[in-house]
PDB file of C-alpha atoms in Angstrom:
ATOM      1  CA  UNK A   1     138.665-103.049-149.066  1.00 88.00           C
ATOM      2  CA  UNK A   2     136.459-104.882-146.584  1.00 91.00           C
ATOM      3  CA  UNK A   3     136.637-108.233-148.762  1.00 93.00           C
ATOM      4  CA  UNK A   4     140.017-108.459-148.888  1.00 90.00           C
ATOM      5  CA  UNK A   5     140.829-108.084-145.301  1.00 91.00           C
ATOM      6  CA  UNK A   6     138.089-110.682-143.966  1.00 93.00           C
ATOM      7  CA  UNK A   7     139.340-112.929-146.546  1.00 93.00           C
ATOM      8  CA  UNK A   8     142.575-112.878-145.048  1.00 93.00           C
ATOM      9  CA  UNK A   9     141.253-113.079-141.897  1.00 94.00           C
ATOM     10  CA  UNK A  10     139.576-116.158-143.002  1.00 95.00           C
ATOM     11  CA  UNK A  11     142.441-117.987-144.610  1.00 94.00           C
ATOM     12  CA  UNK A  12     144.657-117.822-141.742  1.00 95.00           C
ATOM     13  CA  UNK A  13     142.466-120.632-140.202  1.00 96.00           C
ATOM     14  CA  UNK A  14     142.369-122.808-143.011  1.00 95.00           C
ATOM     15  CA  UNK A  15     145.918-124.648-144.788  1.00 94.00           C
ATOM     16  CA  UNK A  16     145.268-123.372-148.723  1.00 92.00           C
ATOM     17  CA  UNK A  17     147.299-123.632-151.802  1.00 90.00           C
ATOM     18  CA  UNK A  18     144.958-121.351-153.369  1.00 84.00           C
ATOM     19  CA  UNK A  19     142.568-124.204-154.596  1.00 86.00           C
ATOM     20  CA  UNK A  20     142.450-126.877-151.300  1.00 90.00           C
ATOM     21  CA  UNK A  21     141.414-125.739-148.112  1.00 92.00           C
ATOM     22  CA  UNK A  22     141.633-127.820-145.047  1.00 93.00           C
ATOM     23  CA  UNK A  23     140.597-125.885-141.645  1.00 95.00           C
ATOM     24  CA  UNK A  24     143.703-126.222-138.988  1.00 95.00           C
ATOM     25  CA  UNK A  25     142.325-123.264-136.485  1.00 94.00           C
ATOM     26  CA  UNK A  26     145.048-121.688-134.653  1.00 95.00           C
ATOM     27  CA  UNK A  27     148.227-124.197-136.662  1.00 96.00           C
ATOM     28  CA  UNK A  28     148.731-121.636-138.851  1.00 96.00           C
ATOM     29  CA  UNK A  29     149.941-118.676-136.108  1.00 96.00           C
ATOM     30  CA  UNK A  30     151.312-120.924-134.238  1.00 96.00           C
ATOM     31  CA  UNK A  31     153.568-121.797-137.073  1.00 95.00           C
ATOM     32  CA  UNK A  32     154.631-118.322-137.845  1.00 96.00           C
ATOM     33  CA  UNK A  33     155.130-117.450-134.388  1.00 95.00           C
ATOM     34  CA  UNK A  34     157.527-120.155-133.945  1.00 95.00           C
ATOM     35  CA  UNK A  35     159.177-119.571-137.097  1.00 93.00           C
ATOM     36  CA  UNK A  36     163.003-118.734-137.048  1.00 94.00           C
ATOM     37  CA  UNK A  37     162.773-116.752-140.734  1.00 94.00           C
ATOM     38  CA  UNK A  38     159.696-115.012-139.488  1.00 95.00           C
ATOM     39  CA  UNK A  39     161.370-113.241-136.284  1.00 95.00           C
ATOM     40  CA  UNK A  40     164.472-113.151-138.266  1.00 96.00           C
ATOM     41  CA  UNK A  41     162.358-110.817-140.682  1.00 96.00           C
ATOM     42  CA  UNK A  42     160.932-108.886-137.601  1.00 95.00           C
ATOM     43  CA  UNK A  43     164.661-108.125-136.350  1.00 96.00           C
ATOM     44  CA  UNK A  44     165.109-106.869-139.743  1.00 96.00           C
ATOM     45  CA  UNK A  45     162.303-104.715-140.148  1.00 96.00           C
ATOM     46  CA  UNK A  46     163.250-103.037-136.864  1.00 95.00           C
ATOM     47  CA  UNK A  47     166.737-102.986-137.073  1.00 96.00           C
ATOM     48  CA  UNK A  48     166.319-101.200-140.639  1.00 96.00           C
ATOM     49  CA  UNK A  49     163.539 -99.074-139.428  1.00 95.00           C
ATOM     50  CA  UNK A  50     165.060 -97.857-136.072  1.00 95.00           C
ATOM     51  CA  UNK A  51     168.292 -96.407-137.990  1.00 97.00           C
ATOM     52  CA  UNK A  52     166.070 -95.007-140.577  1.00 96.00           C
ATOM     53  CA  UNK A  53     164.227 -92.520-138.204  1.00 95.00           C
ATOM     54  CA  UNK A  54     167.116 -92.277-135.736  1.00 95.00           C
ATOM     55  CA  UNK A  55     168.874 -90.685-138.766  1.00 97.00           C
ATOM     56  CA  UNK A  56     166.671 -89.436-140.907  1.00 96.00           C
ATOM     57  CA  UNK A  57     164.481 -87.031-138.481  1.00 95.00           C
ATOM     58  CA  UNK A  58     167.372 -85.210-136.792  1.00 95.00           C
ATOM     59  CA  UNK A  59     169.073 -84.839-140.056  1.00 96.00           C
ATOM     60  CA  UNK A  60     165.638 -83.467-142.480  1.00 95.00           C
ATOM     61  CA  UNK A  61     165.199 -81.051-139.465  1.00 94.00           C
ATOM     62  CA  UNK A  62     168.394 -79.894-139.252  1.00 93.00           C
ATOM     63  CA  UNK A  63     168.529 -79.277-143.166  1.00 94.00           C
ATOM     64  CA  UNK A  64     164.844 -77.708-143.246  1.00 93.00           C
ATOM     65  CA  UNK A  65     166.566 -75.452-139.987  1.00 90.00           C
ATOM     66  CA  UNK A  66     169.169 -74.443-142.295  1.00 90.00           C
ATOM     67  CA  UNK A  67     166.836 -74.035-145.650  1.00 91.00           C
ATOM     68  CA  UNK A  68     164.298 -71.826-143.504  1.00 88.00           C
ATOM     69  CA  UNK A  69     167.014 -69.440-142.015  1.00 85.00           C
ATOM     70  CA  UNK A  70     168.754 -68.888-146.148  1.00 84.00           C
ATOM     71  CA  UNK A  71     167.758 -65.521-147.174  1.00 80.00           C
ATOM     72  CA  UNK A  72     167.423 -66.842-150.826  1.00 83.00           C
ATOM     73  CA  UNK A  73     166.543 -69.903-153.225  1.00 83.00           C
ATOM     74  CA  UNK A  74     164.505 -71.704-150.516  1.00 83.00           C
ATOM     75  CA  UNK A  75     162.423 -72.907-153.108  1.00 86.00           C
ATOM     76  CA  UNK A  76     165.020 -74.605-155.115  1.00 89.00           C
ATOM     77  CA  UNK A  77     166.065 -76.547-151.786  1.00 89.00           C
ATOM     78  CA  UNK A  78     162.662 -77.407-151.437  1.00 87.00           C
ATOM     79  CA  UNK A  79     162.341 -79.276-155.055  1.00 88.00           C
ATOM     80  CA  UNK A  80     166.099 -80.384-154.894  1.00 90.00           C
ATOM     81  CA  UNK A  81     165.618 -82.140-151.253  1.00 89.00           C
ATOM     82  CA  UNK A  82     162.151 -83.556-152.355  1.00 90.00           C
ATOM     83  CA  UNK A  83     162.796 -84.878-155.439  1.00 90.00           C
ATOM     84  CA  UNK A  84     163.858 -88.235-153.916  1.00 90.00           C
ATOM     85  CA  UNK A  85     160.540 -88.668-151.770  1.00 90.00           C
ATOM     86  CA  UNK A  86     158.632 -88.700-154.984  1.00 89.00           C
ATOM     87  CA  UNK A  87     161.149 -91.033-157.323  1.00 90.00           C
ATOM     88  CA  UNK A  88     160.058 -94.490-157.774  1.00 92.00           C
ATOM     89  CA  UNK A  89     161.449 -96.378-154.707  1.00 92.00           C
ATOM     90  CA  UNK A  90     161.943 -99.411-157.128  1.00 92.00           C
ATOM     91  CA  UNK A  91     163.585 -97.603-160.031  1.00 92.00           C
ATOM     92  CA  UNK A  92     166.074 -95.841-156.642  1.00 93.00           C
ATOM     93  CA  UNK A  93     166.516 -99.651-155.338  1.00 94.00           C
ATOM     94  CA  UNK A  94     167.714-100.309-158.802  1.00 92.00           C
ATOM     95  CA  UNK A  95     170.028 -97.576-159.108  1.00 92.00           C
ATOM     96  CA  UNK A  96     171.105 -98.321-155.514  1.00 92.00           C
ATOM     97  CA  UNK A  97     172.166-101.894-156.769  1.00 91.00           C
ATOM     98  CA  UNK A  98     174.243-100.323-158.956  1.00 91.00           C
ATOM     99  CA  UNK A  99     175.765 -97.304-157.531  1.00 92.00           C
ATOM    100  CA  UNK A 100     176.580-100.236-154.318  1.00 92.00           C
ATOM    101  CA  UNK A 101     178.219-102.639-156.046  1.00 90.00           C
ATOM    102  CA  UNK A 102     181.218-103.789-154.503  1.00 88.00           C
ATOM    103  CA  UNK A 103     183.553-103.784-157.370  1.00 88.00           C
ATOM    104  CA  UNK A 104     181.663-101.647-160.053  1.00 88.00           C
ATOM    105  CA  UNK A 105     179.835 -99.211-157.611  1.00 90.00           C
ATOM    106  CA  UNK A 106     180.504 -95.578-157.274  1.00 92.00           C
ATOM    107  CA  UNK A 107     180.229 -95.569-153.961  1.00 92.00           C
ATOM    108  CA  UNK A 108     183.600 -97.773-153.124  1.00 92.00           C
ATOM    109  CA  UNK A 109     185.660 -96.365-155.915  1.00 93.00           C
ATOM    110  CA  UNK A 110     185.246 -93.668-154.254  1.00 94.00           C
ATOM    111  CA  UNK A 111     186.501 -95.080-150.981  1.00 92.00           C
ATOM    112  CA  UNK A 112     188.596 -96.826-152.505  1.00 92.00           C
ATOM    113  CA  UNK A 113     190.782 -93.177-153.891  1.00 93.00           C
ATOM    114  CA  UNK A 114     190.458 -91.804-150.225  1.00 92.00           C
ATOM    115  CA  UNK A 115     192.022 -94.723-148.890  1.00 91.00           C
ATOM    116  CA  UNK A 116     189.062 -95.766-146.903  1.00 90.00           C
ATOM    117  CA  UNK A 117     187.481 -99.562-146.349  1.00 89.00           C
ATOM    118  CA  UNK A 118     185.090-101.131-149.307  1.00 91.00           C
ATOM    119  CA  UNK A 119     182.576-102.894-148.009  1.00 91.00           C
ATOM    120  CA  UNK A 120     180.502-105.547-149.826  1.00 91.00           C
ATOM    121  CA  UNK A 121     177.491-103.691-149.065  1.00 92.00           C
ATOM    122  CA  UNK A 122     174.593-105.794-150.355  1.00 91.00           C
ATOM    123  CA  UNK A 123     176.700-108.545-151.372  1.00 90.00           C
ATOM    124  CA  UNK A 124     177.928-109.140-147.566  1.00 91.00           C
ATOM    125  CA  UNK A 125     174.972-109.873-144.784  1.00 92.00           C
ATOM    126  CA  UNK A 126     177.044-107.473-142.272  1.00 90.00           C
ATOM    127  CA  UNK A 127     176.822-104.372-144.589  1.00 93.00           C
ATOM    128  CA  UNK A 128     173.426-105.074-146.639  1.00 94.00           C
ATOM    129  CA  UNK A 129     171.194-103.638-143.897  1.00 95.00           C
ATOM    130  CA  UNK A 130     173.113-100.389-143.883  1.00 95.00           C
ATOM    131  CA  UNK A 131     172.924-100.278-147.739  1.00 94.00           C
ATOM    132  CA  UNK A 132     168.772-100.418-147.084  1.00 95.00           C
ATOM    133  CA  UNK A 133     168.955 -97.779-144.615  1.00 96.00           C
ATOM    134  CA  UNK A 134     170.911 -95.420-146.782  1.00 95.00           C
ATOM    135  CA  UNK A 135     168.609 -95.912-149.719  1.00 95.00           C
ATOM    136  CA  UNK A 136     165.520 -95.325-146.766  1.00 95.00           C
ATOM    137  CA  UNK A 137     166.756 -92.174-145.496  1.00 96.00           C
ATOM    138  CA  UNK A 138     167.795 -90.926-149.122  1.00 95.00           C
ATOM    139  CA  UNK A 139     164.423 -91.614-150.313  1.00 95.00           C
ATOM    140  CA  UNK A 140     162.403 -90.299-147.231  1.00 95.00           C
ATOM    141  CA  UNK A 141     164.997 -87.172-146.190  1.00 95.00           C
ATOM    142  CA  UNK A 142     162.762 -84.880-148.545  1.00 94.00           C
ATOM    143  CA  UNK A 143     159.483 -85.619-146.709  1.00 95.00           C
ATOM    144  CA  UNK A 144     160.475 -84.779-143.858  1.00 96.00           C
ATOM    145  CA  UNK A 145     162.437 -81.807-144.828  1.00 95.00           C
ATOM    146  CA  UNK A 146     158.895 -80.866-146.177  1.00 94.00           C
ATOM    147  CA  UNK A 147     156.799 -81.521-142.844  1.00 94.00           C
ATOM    148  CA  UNK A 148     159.568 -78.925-140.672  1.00 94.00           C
ATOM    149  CA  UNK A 149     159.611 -76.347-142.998  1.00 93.00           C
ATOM    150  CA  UNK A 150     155.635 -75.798-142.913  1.00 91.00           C
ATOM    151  CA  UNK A 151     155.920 -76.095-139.102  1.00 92.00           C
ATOM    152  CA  UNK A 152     158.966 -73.742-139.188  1.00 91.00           C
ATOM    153  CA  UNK A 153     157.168 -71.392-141.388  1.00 88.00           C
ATOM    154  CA  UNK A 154     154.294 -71.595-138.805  1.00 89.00           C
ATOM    155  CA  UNK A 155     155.974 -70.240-135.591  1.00 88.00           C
ATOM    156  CA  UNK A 156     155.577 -66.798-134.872  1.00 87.00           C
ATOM    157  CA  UNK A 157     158.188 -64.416-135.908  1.00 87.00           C
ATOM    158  CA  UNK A 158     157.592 -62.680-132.717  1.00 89.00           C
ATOM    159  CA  UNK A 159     159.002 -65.269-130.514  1.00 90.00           C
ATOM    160  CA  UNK A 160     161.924 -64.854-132.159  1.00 87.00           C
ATOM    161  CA  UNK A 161     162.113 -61.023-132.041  1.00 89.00           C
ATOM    162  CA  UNK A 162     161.467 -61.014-128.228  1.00 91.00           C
ATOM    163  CA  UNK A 163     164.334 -63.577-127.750  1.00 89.00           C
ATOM    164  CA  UNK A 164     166.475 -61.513-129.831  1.00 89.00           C
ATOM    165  CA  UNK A 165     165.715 -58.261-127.741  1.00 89.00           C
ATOM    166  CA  UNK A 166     166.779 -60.384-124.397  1.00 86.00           C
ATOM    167  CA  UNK A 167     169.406 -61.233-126.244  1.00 88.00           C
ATOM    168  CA  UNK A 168     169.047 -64.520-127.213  1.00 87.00           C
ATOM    169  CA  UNK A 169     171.751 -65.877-129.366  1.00 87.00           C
ATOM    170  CA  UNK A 170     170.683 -67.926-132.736  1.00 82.00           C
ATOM    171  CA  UNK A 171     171.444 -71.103-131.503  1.00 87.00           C
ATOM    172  CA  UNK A 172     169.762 -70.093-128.261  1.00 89.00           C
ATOM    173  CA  UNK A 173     166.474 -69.009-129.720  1.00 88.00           C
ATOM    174  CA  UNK A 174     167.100 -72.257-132.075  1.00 86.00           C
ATOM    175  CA  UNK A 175     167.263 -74.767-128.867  1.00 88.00           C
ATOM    176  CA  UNK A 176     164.624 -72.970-126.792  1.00 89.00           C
ATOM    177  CA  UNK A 177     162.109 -71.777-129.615  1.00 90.00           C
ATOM    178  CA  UNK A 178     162.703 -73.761-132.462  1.00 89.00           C
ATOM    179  CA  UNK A 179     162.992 -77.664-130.891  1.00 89.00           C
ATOM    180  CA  UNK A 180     159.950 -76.783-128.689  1.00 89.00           C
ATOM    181  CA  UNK A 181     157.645 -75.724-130.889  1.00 90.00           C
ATOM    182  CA  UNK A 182     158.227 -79.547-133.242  1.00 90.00           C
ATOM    183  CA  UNK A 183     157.117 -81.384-131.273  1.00 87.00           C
ATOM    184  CA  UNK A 184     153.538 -82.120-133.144  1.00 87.00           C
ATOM    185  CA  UNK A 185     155.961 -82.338-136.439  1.00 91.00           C
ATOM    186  CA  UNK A 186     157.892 -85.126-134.600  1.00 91.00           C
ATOM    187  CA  UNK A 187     155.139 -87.063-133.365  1.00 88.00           C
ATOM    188  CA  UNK A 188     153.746 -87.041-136.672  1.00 90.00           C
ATOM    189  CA  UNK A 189     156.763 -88.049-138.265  1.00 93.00           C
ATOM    190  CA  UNK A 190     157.511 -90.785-135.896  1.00 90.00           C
ATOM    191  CA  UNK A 191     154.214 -92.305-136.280  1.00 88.00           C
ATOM    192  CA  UNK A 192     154.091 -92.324-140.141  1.00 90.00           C
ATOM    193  CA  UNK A 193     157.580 -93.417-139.837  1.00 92.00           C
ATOM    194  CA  UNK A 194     156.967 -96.255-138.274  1.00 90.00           C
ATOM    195  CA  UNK A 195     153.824 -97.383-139.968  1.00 90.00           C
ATOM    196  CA  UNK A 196     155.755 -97.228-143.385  1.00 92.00           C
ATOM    197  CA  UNK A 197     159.063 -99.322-141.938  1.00 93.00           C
ATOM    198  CA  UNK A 198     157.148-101.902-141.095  1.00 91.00           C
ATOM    199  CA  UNK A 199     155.299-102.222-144.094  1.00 91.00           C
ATOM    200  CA  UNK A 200     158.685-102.387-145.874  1.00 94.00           C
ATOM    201  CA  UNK A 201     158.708-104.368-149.276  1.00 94.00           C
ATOM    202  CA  UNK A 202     159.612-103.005-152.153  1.00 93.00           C
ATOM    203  CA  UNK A 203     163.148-102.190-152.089  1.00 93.00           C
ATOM    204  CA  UNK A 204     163.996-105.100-150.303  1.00 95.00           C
ATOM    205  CA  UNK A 205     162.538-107.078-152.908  1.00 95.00           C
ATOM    206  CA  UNK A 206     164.469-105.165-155.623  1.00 94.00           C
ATOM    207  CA  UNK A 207     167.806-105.509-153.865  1.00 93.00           C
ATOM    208  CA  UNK A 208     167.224-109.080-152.401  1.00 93.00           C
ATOM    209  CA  UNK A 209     164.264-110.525-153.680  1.00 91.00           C
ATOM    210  CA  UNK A 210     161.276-112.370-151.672  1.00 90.00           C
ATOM    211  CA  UNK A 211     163.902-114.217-149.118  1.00 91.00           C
ATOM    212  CA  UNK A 212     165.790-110.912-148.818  1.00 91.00           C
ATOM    213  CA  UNK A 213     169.339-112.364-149.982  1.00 89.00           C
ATOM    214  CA  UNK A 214     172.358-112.431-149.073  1.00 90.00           C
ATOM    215  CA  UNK A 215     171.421-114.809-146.066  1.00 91.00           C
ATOM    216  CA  UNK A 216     167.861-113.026-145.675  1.00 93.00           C
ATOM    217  CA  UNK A 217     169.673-110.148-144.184  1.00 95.00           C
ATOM    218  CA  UNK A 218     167.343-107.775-145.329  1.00 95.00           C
ATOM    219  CA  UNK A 219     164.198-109.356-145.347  1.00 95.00           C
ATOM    220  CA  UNK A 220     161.451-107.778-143.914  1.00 96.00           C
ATOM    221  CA  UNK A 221     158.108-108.818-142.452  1.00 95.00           C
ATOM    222  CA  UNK A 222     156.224-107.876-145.958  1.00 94.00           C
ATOM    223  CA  UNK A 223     158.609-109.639-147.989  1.00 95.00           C
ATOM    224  CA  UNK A 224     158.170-112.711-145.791  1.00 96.00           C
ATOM    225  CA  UNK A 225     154.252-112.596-146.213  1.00 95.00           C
ATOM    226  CA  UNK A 226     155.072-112.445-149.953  1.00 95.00           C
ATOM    227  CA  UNK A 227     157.639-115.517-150.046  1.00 94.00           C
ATOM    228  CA  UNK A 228     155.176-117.706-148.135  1.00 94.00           C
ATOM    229  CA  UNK A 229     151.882-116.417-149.931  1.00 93.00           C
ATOM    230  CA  UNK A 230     153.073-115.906-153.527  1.00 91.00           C
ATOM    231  CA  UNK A 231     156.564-118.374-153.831  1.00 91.00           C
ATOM    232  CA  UNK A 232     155.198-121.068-151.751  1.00 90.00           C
ATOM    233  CA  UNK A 233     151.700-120.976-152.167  1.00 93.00           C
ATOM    234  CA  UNK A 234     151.231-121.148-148.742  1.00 94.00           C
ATOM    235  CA  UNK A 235     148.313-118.475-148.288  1.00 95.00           C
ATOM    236  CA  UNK A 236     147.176-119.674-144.855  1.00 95.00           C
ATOM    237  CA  UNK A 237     150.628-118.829-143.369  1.00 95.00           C
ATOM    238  CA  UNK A 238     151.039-115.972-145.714  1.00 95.00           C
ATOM    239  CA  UNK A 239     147.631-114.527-143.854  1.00 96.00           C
ATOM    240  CA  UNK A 240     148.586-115.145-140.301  1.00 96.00           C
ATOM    241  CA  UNK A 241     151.634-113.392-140.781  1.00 96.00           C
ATOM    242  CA  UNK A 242     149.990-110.446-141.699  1.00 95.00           C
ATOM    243  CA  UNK A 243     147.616-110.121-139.514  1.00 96.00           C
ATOM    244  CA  UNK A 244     150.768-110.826-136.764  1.00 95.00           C
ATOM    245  CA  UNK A 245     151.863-107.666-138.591  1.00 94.00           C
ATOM    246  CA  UNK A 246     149.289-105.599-138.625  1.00 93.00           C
ATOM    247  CA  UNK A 247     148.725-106.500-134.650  1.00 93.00           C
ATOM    248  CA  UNK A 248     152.799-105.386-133.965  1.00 91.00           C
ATOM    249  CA  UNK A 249     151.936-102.041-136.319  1.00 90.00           C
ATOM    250  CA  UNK A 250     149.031-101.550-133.638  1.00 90.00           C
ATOM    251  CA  UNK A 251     150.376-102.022-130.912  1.00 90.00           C
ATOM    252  CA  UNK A 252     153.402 -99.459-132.009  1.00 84.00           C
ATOM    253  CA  UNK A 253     151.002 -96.817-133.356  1.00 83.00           C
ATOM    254  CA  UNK A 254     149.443 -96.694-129.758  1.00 85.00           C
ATOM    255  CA  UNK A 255     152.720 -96.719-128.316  1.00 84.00           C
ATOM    256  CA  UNK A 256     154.353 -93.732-130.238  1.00 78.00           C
ATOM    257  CA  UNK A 257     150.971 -91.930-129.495  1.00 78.00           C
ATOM    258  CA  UNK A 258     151.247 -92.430-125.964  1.00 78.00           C
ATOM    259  CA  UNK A 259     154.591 -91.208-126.148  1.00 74.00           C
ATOM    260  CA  UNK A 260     154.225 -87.810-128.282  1.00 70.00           C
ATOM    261  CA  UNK A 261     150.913 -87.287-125.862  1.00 68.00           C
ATOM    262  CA  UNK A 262     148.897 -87.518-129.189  1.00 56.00           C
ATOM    263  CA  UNK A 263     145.116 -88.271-129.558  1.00 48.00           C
ATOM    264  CA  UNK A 264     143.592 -89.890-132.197  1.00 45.00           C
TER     265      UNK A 264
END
């Protein structure tokens, strides 16, 4: 592990094509910082990461609220809500593709018989984000379902029992015990959240490829490092982009943990 990442470290000071090396110092940050398809690929990462936790955490907690509080077959919830988080997120991306197709899909025949708008989804730059996020949060909904329950499972029965006997209604005891009590659970899935969006790759490359097509509307900051490293050959860039992305992951990490008042 250690080779790897001073390697990198190394190369970002040096122009290589994998075989030449010429020592530029800084050039090679400075090119990626004032690259248009770089920060194009950082709006992207956040634009498709912000939805994906906006949505997703609210939602798994709501649904591991709901599995917790069914008097039967919460362990057939538990493997049918999972069962996405531990599919292959390219073999989903390539089912995705499919079920999103704009004139073959699923998805918009079925809008199509309720009378509702088809959009080109990742055909159409406007509506190709949106077809990332819903793959995201179908892909990551189980985890988090996962995380709440064994924090829901955790809180003392008691709390409940007393709110109950000064009669607290569910929703009540569900606002003022419940919410409370996940906030660790939150923090934690913020954080990991976070970490993973902006690492995103592989689905984008499955549904766009390395310049996240159409119009690099869904390329991300890892699928730019792996255009300019691995299509253009271009492994000084490639390297100071990545180390620009590992700084912005740092920086974020601190930030959510200053937020959610956790240590490390």
């Amino acid at each position: 592990m250690i080779y790897p990442i001073f390697e990198s470290l190394r190369l970002s000071f040096y122009q290589s094509n994998g075989t030449i090396e010429h020592f530029i110092g800084l050039a090679n940050f400075k090119t990626v910082l004032t690259s248009g398809p770089f920060w194009n690929a950082v709006g992207n990462t956040f634009f498709i990461g912000i939805f994906q936790i906006v949505i997703t955490i609210p939602l798994g907690f709501i649904f591991a609220s709901l599995i917790n509080s069914t008097p039967r077959g919460k362990n057939f919830f538990k493997v049918i809500y999972f069962l996405p988080n531990v599919t292959s997120i390219v073999a989903a991306a390539m089912i995705f593709a499919f079920v999103l197709h704009p004139e073959m899909g699923i998805v918009n025949y079925l809008l199509d018989i309720l009378g509702l708008p088809t959009p080109g989804w990742l055909s159409d730059p406007s509506t190709s984000k949106w077809a990332v996020i819903l793959l995201a949060v179908w892909h990551w909904i189980g985890f988090v379902i996962i995380i709440c329950l064994a924090n829901l499972q955790a809180i003392s029965p008691e709390m409940y029992e007393a709110a109950r006997i000064d009669g607290a209604s569910g929703i009540q005891q569900w606002l003022f015990i419940t919410v409370p009590n996940m906030g660790g659970t939150f923090a934690f899935l913020l954080i990991t959240g976070w970490i993973g969006a902006l690492q995103r790759f592989n689905e984008v490359y499955v549904l766009g490829g390395p310049n996240g097509s159409p119009a690099r509307s869904i390329q991300t900051m890892g699928a730019f490092i792996y255009e300019r490293g691995f299509t253009g050959f271009e492994f000084g860039i490639a390297s100071a982009a990545t180390y620009i992305m590992f700084m912005i992951i740092l920086v974020f990490t601190f930030i959510n943990l200053k937020l959610s008042n956790m240590k490390i």
